[in-house]
């Protein structure tokens, strides 16, 4: 049995550059990864199938539509005699939550299949399948912090310190397509000026402190936060709860929501904040850990 972790993706920033003529949105996003993850295993054998287990297995929807199987099938179309088998997904991350749970699962499947078939992670076929499976799958394939641009295909690795954090999801699903629809861009419409497009973001150098990074992140935002709040107003409540916590330096929504995060001064403050939020809102999903 081969095993991979599918770590949650967190968009520390997210700028929507505009909507392309083909309907896809060009983005610029600083992406980090959390220490909470789904767990995907692969038992080699004939055929291809998936079993979901874990506390959030029932939220995964139809197995046939799972991105794990989609990625495996797409790779099988490009790699002759691809070895596969039976996947088991232990689902602990919220779905439709803005933290790339499904994308991380698909990326983990590609890493498992690459290991089983002796493929390098930079194999062109693997990268092609990652992007065809979903816009967040390429960044989840390496699960390393980076600046992501385009529709998710351009990745610039970055060096991030370990950032104490609390992640909160109010257990409401938010469909990405609905948030982008609420943003209201027409095909071919730009959200930012031309000078903003050609100016690359400047991030702290390797070795910079968490405080330096928080100062830099505070200059940016998540363009999807406002439209997501209109769809699910509870997101406003989540961010308010994070902002009210002692030691919280920066609170923001990740991706298209509804998961929000806060970066804290230290892990002790993050743990205390998570305990209080969980006590005040027992129905919410809460995780205290680190981003890196």
Tab-separated table of C-alpha atoms in Angstrom:
chain	number	residue	atom	x	y	z
A	1	UNK	CA	0.000	0.000	0.000
A	2	UNK	CA	1.257	3.468	-0.940
A	3	UNK	CA	0.171	6.498	1.110
A	4	UNK	CA	0.169	10.259	0.507
A	5	UNK	CA	-1.124	13.208	2.507
A	6	UNK	CA	-3.338	15.740	0.714
A	7	UNK	CA	-2.574	18.959	2.583
A	8	UNK	CA	-5.055	21.816	2.691
A	9	UNK	CA	-4.187	24.749	0.423
A	10	UNK	CA	-4.574	28.276	1.798
A	11	UNK	CA	-4.680	31.383	-0.391
A	12	UNK	CA	-2.888	34.008	1.688
A	13	UNK	CA	-3.750	36.525	-1.033
A	14	UNK	CA	-5.921	36.287	-4.132
A	15	UNK	CA	-6.112	38.927	-6.833
A	16	UNK	CA	-8.453	38.488	-9.789
A	17	UNK	CA	-6.687	40.065	-12.752
A	18	UNK	CA	-9.620	39.628	-15.099
A	19	UNK	CA	-11.773	37.212	-17.044
A	20	UNK	CA	-10.373	35.807	-20.264
A	21	UNK	CA	-12.339	35.560	-23.490
A	22	UNK	CA	-12.645	31.797	-22.921
A	23	UNK	CA	-14.447	32.446	-19.622
A	24	UNK	CA	-11.610	31.422	-17.297
A	25	UNK	CA	-10.314	33.907	-14.736
A	26	UNK	CA	-6.664	34.974	-14.543
A	27	UNK	CA	-5.486	35.111	-10.931
A	28	UNK	CA	-2.448	36.037	-8.881
A	29	UNK	CA	-2.322	34.284	-5.524
A	30	UNK	CA	0.202	33.607	-2.797
A	31	UNK	CA	-0.441	30.009	-1.753
A	32	UNK	CA	0.691	28.199	1.395
A	33	UNK	CA	-0.156	24.765	2.766
A	34	UNK	CA	-1.496	23.768	6.161
A	35	UNK	CA	-0.587	20.877	8.424
A	36	UNK	CA	-4.095	19.403	8.201
A	37	UNK	CA	-4.696	16.929	5.414
A	38	UNK	CA	-6.787	14.184	3.894
A	39	UNK	CA	-5.024	10.824	3.630
A	40	UNK	CA	-5.037	8.880	0.354
A	41	UNK	CA	-3.763	5.324	-0.019
A	42	UNK	CA	-3.363	3.170	-3.108
A	43	UNK	CA	-3.328	-0.614	-3.117
A	44	UNK	CA	-1.946	-1.699	-6.510
A	45	UNK	CA	-4.120	-4.068	-8.471
A	46	UNK	CA	-6.214	-4.502	-11.592
A	47	UNK	CA	-8.860	-1.921	-12.389
A	48	UNK	CA	-9.449	1.439	-10.771
A	49	UNK	CA	-11.777	2.252	-7.877
A	50	UNK	CA	-12.158	4.558	-4.879
A	51	UNK	CA	-13.512	4.094	-1.362
A	52	UNK	CA	-14.121	7.104	0.887
A	53	UNK	CA	-13.933	6.853	4.667
A	54	UNK	CA	-13.471	9.301	7.519
A	55	UNK	CA	-15.598	11.919	9.296
A	56	UNK	CA	-16.483	13.844	6.130
A	57	UNK	CA	-16.794	10.949	3.688
A	58	UNK	CA	-20.528	11.579	3.252
A	59	UNK	CA	-19.804	15.076	1.912
A	60	UNK	CA	-17.720	13.793	-1.002
A	61	UNK	CA	-20.675	13.316	-3.343
A	62	UNK	CA	-20.820	10.694	-6.078
A	63	UNK	CA	-17.680	8.569	-6.174
A	64	UNK	CA	-17.713	8.514	-9.984
A	65	UNK	CA	-17.332	12.314	-9.997
A	66	UNK	CA	-14.409	12.396	-7.536
A	67	UNK	CA	-11.322	14.223	-8.782
A	68	UNK	CA	-9.122	11.316	-7.659
A	69	UNK	CA	-10.694	9.089	-10.309
A	70	UNK	CA	-10.794	11.889	-12.878
A	71	UNK	CA	-7.055	12.476	-12.513
A	72	UNK	CA	-6.288	8.756	-12.692
A	73	UNK	CA	-8.391	8.281	-15.826
A	74	UNK	CA	-6.807	11.283	-17.555
A	75	UNK	CA	-3.329	9.992	-16.744
A	76	UNK	CA	-4.306	6.543	-18.036
A	77	UNK	CA	-5.178	8.136	-21.378
A	78	UNK	CA	-1.616	9.474	-21.657
A	79	UNK	CA	0.511	6.742	-20.107
A	80	UNK	CA	0.342	3.355	-21.806
A	81	UNK	CA	-0.417	0.435	-19.497
A	82	UNK	CA	-0.678	2.689	-16.438
A	83	UNK	CA	-0.575	0.686	-13.217
A	84	UNK	CA	-3.375	1.688	-10.835
A	85	UNK	CA	-5.535	-0.096	-8.263
A	86	UNK	CA	-7.820	0.688	-5.338
A	87	UNK	CA	-7.711	4.131	-3.722
A	88	UNK	CA	-8.952	4.759	-0.169
A	89	UNK	CA	-9.591	8.379	0.784
A	90	UNK	CA	-9.751	9.276	4.486
A	91	UNK	CA	-11.671	12.548	4.247
A	92	UNK	CA	-11.172	15.065	7.073
A	93	UNK	CA	-11.064	18.399	5.198
A	94	UNK	CA	-14.313	20.288	4.510
A	95	UNK	CA	-15.515	20.182	0.891
A	96	UNK	CA	-16.334	23.226	-1.270
A	97	UNK	CA	-14.418	25.173	1.354
A	98	UNK	CA	-11.796	27.233	-0.490
A	99	UNK	CA	-8.881	25.104	0.742
A	100	UNK	CA	-8.510	22.863	-2.296
A	101	UNK	CA	-9.548	19.637	-0.591
A	102	UNK	CA	-10.632	17.886	-3.771
A	103	UNK	CA	-7.684	19.303	-5.697
A	104	UNK	CA	-5.264	18.158	-3.004
A	105	UNK	CA	-6.802	14.672	-3.166
A	106	UNK	CA	-6.362	14.578	-6.950
A	107	UNK	CA	-2.775	15.778	-6.635
A	108	UNK	CA	-2.082	13.074	-4.051
A	109	UNK	CA	-3.502	10.501	-6.483
A	110	UNK	CA	-1.136	11.717	-9.189
A	111	UNK	CA	1.831	11.484	-6.806
A	112	UNK	CA	0.835	7.921	-5.882
A	113	UNK	CA	0.439	6.901	-9.525
A	114	UNK	CA	3.742	8.567	-10.389
A	115	UNK	CA	5.463	6.586	-7.633
A	116	UNK	CA	3.831	3.331	-8.736
A	117	UNK	CA	4.714	3.876	-12.405
A	118	UNK	CA	8.178	5.398	-12.021
A	119	UNK	CA	7.159	8.830	-13.320
A	120	UNK	CA	8.927	12.041	-12.320
A	121	UNK	CA	6.730	14.723	-10.764
A	122	UNK	CA	7.808	17.121	-13.514
A	123	UNK	CA	6.731	14.718	-16.258
A	124	UNK	CA	4.843	16.792	-18.851
A	125	UNK	CA	1.981	14.288	-18.917
A	126	UNK	CA	1.534	14.574	-15.164
A	127	UNK	CA	1.522	18.381	-15.302
A	128	UNK	CA	-0.942	18.378	-18.190
A	129	UNK	CA	-3.316	16.073	-16.330
A	130	UNK	CA	-3.040	18.169	-13.167
A	131	UNK	CA	-4.260	21.307	-14.955
A	132	UNK	CA	-6.984	19.422	-16.852
A	133	UNK	CA	-8.269	17.990	-13.567
A	134	UNK	CA	-8.638	21.384	-11.892
A	135	UNK	CA	-7.041	24.816	-11.605
A	136	UNK	CA	-5.725	24.158	-8.069
A	137	UNK	CA	-4.300	20.705	-8.794
A	138	UNK	CA	-0.920	21.897	-10.214
A	139	UNK	CA	-0.102	23.902	-7.078
A	140	UNK	CA	-1.226	21.004	-4.875
A	141	UNK	CA	0.975	18.567	-6.808
A	142	UNK	CA	4.120	19.933	-5.147
A	143	UNK	CA	2.271	21.318	-2.085
A	144	UNK	CA	4.960	23.949	-1.606
A	145	UNK	CA	4.427	27.695	-1.028
A	146	UNK	CA	4.458	29.678	-4.234
A	147	UNK	CA	3.106	32.622	-6.160
A	148	UNK	CA	0.492	31.224	-8.542
A	149	UNK	CA	-0.588	33.104	-11.670
A	150	UNK	CA	-2.651	32.535	-14.799
A	151	UNK	CA	-5.413	29.996	-14.240
A	152	UNK	CA	-3.114	28.053	-11.920
A	153	UNK	CA	-0.441	26.869	-14.346
A	154	UNK	CA	2.345	29.365	-13.549
A	155	UNK	CA	4.050	28.643	-10.229
A	156	UNK	CA	6.923	30.590	-8.677
A	157	UNK	CA	8.273	28.817	-5.545
A	158	UNK	CA	8.689	30.971	-2.431
A	159	UNK	CA	10.339	30.499	0.946
A	160	UNK	CA	7.865	30.989	3.798
A	161	UNK	CA	8.508	30.753	7.536
A	162	UNK	CA	6.210	28.520	9.572
A	163	UNK	CA	3.190	30.683	10.377
A	164	UNK	CA	1.047	29.815	13.413
A	165	UNK	CA	-2.568	29.858	12.268
A	166	UNK	CA	-6.164	29.031	12.997
A	167	UNK	CA	-8.440	27.857	10.190
A	168	UNK	CA	-12.218	28.000	10.543
A	169	UNK	CA	-14.977	26.733	8.295
A	170	UNK	CA	-18.616	27.390	9.320
A	171	UNK	CA	-19.637	24.129	7.618
A	172	UNK	CA	-21.426	25.817	4.736
A	173	UNK	CA	-20.463	24.905	1.195
A	174	UNK	CA	-19.630	27.681	-1.246
A	175	UNK	CA	-19.467	26.781	-4.943
A	176	UNK	CA	-16.498	28.441	-6.663
A	177	UNK	CA	-18.524	29.089	-9.813
A	178	UNK	CA	-21.159	30.967	-7.790
A	179	UNK	CA	-18.531	33.260	-6.250
A	180	UNK	CA	-16.960	34.071	-9.594
A	181	UNK	CA	-20.433	34.659	-11.008
A	182	UNK	CA	-21.140	37.094	-8.151
A	183	UNK	CA	-17.915	38.901	-9.019
A	184	UNK	CA	-19.689	39.805	-12.247
A	185	UNK	CA	-16.867	40.038	-14.783
A	186	UNK	CA	-17.699	39.712	-18.472
A	187	UNK	CA	-15.538	37.675	-20.844
A	188	UNK	CA	-12.474	39.744	-21.740
A	189	UNK	CA	-12.985	42.217	-18.864
A	190	UNK	CA	-10.017	43.262	-16.700
A	191	UNK	CA	-10.444	43.971	-12.995
A	192	UNK	CA	-7.108	45.766	-12.625
A	193	UNK	CA	-5.189	48.260	-14.739
A	194	UNK	CA	-2.519	47.291	-17.262
A	195	UNK	CA	0.289	48.635	-15.087
A	196	UNK	CA	-0.915	46.412	-12.226
A	197	UNK	CA	-0.804	43.354	-14.478
A	198	UNK	CA	2.798	43.787	-15.564
A	199	UNK	CA	4.049	44.698	-12.084
A	200	UNK	CA	5.117	41.509	-10.314
A	201	UNK	CA	4.321	41.351	-6.600
A	202	UNK	CA	7.276	41.804	-4.269
A	203	UNK	CA	7.477	39.396	-1.363
A	204	UNK	CA	9.991	39.209	1.506
A	205	UNK	CA	13.287	37.439	0.910
A	206	UNK	CA	14.072	33.945	2.220
A	207	UNK	CA	14.651	34.023	5.950
A	208	UNK	CA	12.200	36.878	6.595
A	209	UNK	CA	10.188	36.704	9.812
A	210	UNK	CA	6.490	35.942	10.159
A	211	UNK	CA	5.952	39.580	11.109
A	212	UNK	CA	7.648	40.719	7.864
A	213	UNK	CA	5.372	38.439	5.882
A	214	UNK	CA	2.250	39.624	7.687
A	215	UNK	CA	3.179	43.230	6.899
A	216	UNK	CA	3.552	42.309	3.217
A	217	UNK	CA	0.333	40.293	3.145
A	218	UNK	CA	-1.582	43.180	4.709
A	219	UNK	CA	-0.914	45.179	1.526
A	220	UNK	CA	-2.958	42.651	-0.461
A	221	UNK	CA	-6.380	41.052	-0.053
A	222	UNK	CA	-8.705	38.375	-1.426
A	223	UNK	CA	-10.861	39.760	-4.235
A	224	UNK	CA	-13.348	36.911	-3.789
A	225	UNK	CA	-14.055	37.708	-0.143
A	226	UNK	CA	-16.763	40.321	-0.766
A	227	UNK	CA	-18.779	38.287	-3.323
A	228	UNK	CA	-18.481	35.179	-1.126
A	229	UNK	CA	-19.835	37.135	1.846
A	230	UNK	CA	-22.857	38.129	-0.207
A	231	UNK	CA	-23.541	34.444	-0.893
A	232	UNK	CA	-22.790	33.266	2.656
A	233	UNK	CA	-22.945	36.167	5.191
A	234	UNK	CA	-21.695	33.836	7.935
A	235	UNK	CA	-18.185	34.373	6.495
A	236	UNK	CA	-18.312	37.878	7.998
A	237	UNK	CA	-18.973	36.317	11.385
A	238	UNK	CA	-16.063	33.895	11.002
A	239	UNK	CA	-13.595	36.672	10.154
A	240	UNK	CA	-14.895	38.765	13.060
A	241	UNK	CA	-14.329	35.854	15.450
A	242	UNK	CA	-10.765	35.425	14.192
A	243	UNK	CA	-10.026	39.158	14.367
A	244	UNK	CA	-11.312	39.267	17.947
A	245	UNK	CA	-8.865	36.584	19.099
A	246	UNK	CA	-5.847	37.635	21.149
A	247	UNK	CA	-2.633	37.482	19.146
A	248	UNK	CA	-4.303	37.459	15.714
A	249	UNK	CA	-2.186	39.465	13.284
A	250	UNK	CA	-4.152	38.992	10.064
A	251	UNK	CA	-7.518	37.377	9.288
A	252	UNK	CA	-8.774	36.631	5.780
A	253	UNK	CA	-10.819	34.225	3.685
A	254	UNK	CA	-9.063	31.517	1.659
A	255	UNK	CA	-9.878	30.897	-1.993
A	256	UNK	CA	-13.566	31.206	-2.761
A	257	UNK	CA	-14.532	30.405	0.858
A	258	UNK	CA	-16.037	29.736	3.220
A	259	UNK	CA	-12.880	28.720	5.125
A	260	UNK	CA	-11.103	31.656	6.753
A	261	UNK	CA	-7.747	31.789	8.502
A	262	UNK	CA	-5.807	34.002	10.866
A	263	UNK	CA	-2.046	34.212	11.316
A	264	UNK	CA	-0.993	34.447	14.944
A	265	UNK	CA	1.959	35.759	16.876
A	266	UNK	CA	2.738	32.302	18.265
A	267	UNK	CA	1.353	28.772	18.462
A	268	UNK	CA	0.134	29.162	22.053
A	269	UNK	CA	-2.080	32.115	21.083
A	270	UNK	CA	-3.354	30.155	18.089
A	271	UNK	CA	-4.261	27.154	20.250
A	272	UNK	CA	-6.098	29.323	22.790
A	273	UNK	CA	-7.982	31.135	20.031
A	274	UNK	CA	-9.029	27.863	18.400
A	275	UNK	CA	-10.305	26.502	21.705
A	276	UNK	CA	-12.392	29.625	22.346
A	277	UNK	CA	-13.837	29.721	18.831
A	278	UNK	CA	-14.720	26.024	19.016
A	279	UNK	CA	-16.368	26.573	22.391
A	280	UNK	CA	-18.356	29.571	21.126
A	281	UNK	CA	-19.271	27.876	17.833
A	282	UNK	CA	-19.332	24.099	18.350
A	283	UNK	CA	-20.860	23.566	14.911
A	284	UNK	CA	-17.859	25.082	13.112
A	285	UNK	CA	-14.807	23.165	11.836
A	286	UNK	CA	-11.735	24.611	13.568
A	287	UNK	CA	-8.051	23.730	13.163
A	288	UNK	CA	-5.025	25.236	14.913
A	289	UNK	CA	-1.650	24.573	13.331
A	290	UNK	CA	0.911	26.090	11.001
A	291	UNK	CA	1.079	27.298	7.422
A	292	UNK	CA	4.258	26.826	5.422
